[in-house]
XYZ file of C-alpha atoms in Angstrom:
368
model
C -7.150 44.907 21.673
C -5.644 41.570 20.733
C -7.826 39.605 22.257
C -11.172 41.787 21.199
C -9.736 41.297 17.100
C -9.419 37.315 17.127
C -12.565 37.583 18.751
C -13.727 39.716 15.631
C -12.002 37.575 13.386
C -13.568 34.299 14.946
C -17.395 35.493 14.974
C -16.733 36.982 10.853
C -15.467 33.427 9.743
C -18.501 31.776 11.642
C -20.781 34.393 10.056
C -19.441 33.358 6.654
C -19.264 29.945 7.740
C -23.032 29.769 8.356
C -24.249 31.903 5.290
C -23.535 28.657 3.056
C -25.845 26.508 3.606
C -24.731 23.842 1.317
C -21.741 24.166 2.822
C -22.821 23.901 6.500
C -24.985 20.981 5.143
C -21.771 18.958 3.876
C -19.857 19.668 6.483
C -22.161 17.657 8.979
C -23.385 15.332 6.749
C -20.717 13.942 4.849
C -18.897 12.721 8.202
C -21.765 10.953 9.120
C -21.801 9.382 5.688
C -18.239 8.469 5.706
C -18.802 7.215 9.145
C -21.384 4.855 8.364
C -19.679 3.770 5.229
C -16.331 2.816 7.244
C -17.923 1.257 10.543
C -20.274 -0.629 8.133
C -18.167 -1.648 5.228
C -14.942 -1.941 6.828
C -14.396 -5.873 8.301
C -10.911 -6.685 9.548
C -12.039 -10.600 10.736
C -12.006 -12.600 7.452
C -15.350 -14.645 6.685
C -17.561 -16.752 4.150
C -13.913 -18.442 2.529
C -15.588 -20.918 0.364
C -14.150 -24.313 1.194
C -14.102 -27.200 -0.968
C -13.799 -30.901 1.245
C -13.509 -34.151 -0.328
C -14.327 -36.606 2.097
C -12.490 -40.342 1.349
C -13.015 -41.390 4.641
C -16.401 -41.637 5.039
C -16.594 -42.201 8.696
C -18.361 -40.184 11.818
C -14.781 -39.175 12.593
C -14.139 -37.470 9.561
C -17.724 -36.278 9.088
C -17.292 -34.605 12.470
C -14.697 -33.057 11.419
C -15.930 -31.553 8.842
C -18.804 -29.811 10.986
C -16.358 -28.757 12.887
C -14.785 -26.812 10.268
C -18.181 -25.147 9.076
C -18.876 -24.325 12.984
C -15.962 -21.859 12.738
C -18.390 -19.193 11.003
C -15.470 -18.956 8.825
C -15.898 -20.862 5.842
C -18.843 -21.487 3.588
C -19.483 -25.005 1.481
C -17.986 -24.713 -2.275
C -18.867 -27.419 -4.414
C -16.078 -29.670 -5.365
C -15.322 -29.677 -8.991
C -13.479 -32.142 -11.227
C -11.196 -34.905 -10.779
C -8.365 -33.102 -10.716
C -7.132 -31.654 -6.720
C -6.760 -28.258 -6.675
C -9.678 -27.603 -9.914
C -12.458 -25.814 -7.889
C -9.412 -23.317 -6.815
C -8.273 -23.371 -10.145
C -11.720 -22.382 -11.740
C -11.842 -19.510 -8.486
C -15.102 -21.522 -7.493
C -13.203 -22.394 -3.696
C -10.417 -20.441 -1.709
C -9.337 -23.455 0.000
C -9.705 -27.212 -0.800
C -9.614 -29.848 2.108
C -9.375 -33.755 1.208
C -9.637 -36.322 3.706
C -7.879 -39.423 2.895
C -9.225 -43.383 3.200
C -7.153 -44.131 6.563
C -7.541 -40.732 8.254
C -9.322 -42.059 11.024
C -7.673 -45.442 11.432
C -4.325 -44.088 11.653
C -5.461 -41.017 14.401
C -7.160 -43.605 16.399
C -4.266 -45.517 16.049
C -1.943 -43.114 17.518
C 0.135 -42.498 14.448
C 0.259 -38.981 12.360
C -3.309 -38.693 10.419
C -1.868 -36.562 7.239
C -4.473 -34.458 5.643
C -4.059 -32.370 2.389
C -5.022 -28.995 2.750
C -4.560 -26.264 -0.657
C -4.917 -22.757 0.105
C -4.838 -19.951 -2.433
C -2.051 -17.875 -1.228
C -3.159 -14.823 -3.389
C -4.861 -13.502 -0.961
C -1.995 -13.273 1.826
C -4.011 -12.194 4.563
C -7.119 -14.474 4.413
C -4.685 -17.541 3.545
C -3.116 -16.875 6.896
C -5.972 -16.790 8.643
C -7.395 -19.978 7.172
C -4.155 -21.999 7.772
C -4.966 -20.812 11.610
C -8.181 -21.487 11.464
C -7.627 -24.794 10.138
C -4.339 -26.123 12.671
C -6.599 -25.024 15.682
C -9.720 -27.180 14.268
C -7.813 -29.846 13.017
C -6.167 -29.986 16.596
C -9.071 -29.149 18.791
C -11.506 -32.698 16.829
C -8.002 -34.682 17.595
C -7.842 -33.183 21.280
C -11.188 -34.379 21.777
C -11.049 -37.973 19.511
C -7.809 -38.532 22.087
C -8.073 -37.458 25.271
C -4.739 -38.498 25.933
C -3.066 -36.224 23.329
C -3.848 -33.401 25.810
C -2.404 -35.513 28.717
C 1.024 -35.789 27.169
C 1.526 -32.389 26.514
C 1.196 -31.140 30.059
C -0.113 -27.596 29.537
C -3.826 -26.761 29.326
C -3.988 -22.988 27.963
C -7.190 -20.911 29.597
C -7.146 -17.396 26.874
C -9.496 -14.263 27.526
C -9.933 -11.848 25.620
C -9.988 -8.615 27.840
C -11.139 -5.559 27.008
C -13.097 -6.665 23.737
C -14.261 -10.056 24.770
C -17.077 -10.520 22.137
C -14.072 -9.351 19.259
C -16.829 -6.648 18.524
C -15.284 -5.236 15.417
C -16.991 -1.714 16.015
C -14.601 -1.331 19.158
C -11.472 -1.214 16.756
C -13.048 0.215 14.017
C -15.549 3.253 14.843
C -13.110 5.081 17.393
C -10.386 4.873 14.718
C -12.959 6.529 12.491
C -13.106 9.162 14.696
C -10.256 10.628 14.100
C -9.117 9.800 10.196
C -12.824 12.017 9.830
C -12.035 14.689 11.869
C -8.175 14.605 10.627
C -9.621 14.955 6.599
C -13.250 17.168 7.100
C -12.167 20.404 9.479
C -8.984 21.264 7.809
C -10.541 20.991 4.359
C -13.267 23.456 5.462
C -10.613 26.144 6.392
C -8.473 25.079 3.498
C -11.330 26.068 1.127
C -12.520 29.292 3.145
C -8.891 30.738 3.048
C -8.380 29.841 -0.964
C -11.489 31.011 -1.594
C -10.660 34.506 0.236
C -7.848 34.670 -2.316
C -9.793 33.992 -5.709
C -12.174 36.245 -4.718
C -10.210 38.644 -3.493
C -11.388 39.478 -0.244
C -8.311 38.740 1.633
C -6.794 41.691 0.655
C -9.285 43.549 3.244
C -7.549 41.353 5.524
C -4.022 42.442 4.171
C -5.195 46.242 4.601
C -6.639 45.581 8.601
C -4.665 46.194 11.605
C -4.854 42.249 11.951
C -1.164 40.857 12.264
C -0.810 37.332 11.139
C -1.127 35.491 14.222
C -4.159 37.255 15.220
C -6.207 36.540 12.134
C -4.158 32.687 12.324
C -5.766 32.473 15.821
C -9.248 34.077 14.412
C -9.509 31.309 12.017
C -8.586 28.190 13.488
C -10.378 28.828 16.353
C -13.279 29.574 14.204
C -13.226 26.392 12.613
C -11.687 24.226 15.743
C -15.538 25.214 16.966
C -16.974 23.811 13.305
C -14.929 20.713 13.961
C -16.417 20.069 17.865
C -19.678 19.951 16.379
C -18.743 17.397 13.948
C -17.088 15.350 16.635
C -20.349 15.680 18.870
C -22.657 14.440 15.968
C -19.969 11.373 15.148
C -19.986 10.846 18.694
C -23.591 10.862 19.039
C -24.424 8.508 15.806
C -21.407 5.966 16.918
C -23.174 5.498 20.165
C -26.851 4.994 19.058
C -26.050 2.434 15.760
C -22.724 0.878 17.024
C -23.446 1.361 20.813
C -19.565 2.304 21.624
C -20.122 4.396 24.576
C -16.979 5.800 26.939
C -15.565 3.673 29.382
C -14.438 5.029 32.466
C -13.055 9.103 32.706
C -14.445 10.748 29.875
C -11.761 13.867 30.655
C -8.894 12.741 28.193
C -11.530 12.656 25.432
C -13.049 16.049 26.182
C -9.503 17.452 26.171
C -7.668 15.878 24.158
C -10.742 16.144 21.222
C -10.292 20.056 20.824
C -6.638 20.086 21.131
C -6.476 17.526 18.046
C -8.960 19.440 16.093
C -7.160 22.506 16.023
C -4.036 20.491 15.361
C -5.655 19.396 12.285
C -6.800 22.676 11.334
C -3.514 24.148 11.481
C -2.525 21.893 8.614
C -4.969 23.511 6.183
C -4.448 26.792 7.385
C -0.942 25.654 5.843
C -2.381 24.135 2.631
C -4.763 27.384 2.470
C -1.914 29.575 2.640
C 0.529 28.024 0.247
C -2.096 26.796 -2.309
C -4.079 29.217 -4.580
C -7.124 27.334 -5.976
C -9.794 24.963 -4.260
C -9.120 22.126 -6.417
C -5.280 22.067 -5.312
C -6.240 23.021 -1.458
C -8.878 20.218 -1.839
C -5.612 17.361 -3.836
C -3.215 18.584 -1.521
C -5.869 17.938 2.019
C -6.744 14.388 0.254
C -3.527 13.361 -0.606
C -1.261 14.331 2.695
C -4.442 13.704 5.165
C -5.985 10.465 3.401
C -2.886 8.377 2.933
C -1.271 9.483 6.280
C -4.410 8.702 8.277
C -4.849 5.262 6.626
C -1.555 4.154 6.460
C 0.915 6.204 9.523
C -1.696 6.148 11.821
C -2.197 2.586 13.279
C -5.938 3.161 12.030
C -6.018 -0.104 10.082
C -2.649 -1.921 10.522
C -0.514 -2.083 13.753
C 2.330 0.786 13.799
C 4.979 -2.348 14.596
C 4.285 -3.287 10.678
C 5.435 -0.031 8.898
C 8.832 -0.986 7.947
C 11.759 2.092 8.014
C 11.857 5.206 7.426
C 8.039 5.334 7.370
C 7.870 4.591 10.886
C 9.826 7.572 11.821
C 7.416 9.793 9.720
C 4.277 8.466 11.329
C 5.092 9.786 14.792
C 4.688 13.374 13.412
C 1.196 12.413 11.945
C -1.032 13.875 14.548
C -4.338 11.235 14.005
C -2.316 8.498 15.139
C -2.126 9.674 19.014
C -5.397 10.932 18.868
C -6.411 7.157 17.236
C -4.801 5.449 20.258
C -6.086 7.755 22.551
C -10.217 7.260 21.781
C -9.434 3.867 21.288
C -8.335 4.002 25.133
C -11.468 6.140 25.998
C -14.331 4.112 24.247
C -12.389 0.472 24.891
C -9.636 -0.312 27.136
C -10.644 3.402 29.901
C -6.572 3.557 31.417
C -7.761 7.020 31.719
C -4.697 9.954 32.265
C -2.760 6.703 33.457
C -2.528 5.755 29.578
C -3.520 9.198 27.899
C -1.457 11.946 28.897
C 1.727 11.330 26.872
C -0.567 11.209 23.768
C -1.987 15.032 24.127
C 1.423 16.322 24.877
C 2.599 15.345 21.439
C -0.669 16.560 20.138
C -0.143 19.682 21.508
C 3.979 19.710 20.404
C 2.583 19.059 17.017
C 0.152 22.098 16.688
C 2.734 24.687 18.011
C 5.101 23.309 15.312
C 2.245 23.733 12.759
C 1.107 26.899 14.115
C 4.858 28.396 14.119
C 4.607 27.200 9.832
C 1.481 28.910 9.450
C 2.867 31.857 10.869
C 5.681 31.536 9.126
C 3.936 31.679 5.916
C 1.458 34.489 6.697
C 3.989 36.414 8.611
C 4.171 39.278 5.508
C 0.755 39.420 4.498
C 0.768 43.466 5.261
C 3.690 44.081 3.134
């Protein structure tokens, strides 16, 4: 009898769920949108810094250097302005100004310290890092090559690879991580909204007056919707592989477990919301706010997890998107399979029991 009512329970929210149209249409199309928008829009690698040189050396030494700066793909020519040094970052025309002084290349050939002057704008702290990188390992690589012996008398030749990623395809990082902040924000706001809705219009008292108990109708619902949220994962899936060609590598089997568990992990949260909320527009706040900031900023989805100082570092292990984060990123670019997975779907699954026992919790006198 049990099982024969959350069955009930799971083909009437479907029923409803497919009756509005609009809303079936959003619910599919919007996480394609917000896909594209984040796997397009989103770039982590810092590019086209305008830089500003002012070449007093006027040789083919410092002229080669100067290519080699441009070759990094990382900087653009800004036109120097003024007399004055640091003017063209001054007037925002250049993010970094390089000048090159009269006895640069004497003094490098010479074996003596070349001294260049090199003005970043630090505003911008995480571009100015990368440019003072960018600019050490040029500056070091043209004076590697002017001198041979330079790399002689340092006695260790480095040989880096990049594994896993070795063309630093940005869609690697980025479109698995999309994953799941999309299905962490879209499937509980759809139950979130069904279950407030229920209570403005007043149909949830039928519900109240059933036979249901609370963890059957629970059950009925999130299962319902668990089933909405597979489909969006298949069509995010589907789009990520055709126009950003990340495909699975190695055992698919974590993914197609661990995908439904995390979906009705994140459905159990706006069951929550649903049942403690009592419009849309506060179901629909409350989803943006706690889903939104955790997935972006507790979930390693952007930044590394190392960088969130104390106590939010504690907090972010009970955000669920950040093991399922980790674990398509191991799916669709490193492929450790169970090796490297199955700690991450235990905690998903701790997670949604603890959510579940909440919902519960607050549904658990719905009769009375």
């Amino acid at each position: 009898m049990m099982i024969r009512r959350i069955r009930n329970q799971l083909f009437k929210e479907l029923e409803q769920f497919v009756r509005d149209r609009l809303g079936v249409a959003l619910a599919f199309i919007l996480p394609v949108i917000a896909l594209l928008i984040i796997g397009y829009a989103i770039r982590l690698e810092a590019k086209n810094i305008a830089l500003a040189v002012r070449d007093l050396n006027q040789t083919s030494f410092s002229r080669s250097y100067i290519e080699r700066l441009y070759a990094t793909n990382l900087f653009v020519p800004a036109q120097w302005q003024g007399e004055r040094f640091p003017d063209a970052i001054d007037r925002g025309t250049a993010q970094v100004q390089v000048t090159i002084p009269p006895d640069f290349t004497a003094e490098v050939q010479a074996g003596k310290t070349g001294n260049l002057q090199v003005v970043i704008d630090g505003s911008d702290v995480i571009n100015a890092r990368v440019t003072r990188l960018a600019i050490q390992g040029t500056t070091l690589s043209v004076v590697q090559a002017q001198l041979s012996k330079i790399a002689d008398s340092v006695g260790v030749i480095s040989q880096v690879r990049l594994w896993f990623n070795p063309g630093r395809q940005e869609s690697l990082f980025i479109v698995p991580g999309s994953y799941g902040v999309i299905l962490a924000i879209f499937p509980p706001l759809l139950i979130a909204i069904a279950l407030v809705r229920e209570k403005e219009q007043g149909t949830i008292l039928q519900l109240y007056a059933s036979s249901l108990s609370a963890s059957e109708l629970l059950l009925g619902k999130s299962l319902a919707y668990t089933l909405v949220g597979l489909g969006e994962a298949l069509i995010l899936f589907i789009v990520g592989f055709l126009l950003f060609q990340v495909r699975v590598i190695g055992d698919p089997t974590p993914l197609i477990i661990g995908t439904p568990i995390f979906i009705w992990v994140s459905v159990q949260l706006g069951l929550i919301i649903g049942i403690f909320t009592t419009t849309q527009s506060a179901a629909v706040q409350a989803i943006g706010t706690i889903k939104v900031l955790t997935a972006f900023l507790l979930a390693g989805f952007l930044f590394p997890l190392n960088t969130v100082p104390f106590p939010f570092s504690i907090a972010s292990y009970l955000v669920p998107v950040r093991y399922y984060i980790e674990l398509c990123r191991d799916v669709f670019v490193r492929g450790s399979g169970w090796f490297g997975t199955w700690h991450l779907i235990g905690a998903l699954l701790l997670l949604g029991i603890v959510e579940f026992a909440i919902a519960w919790w607050g549904m658990r006198r719905m009769q009375l």
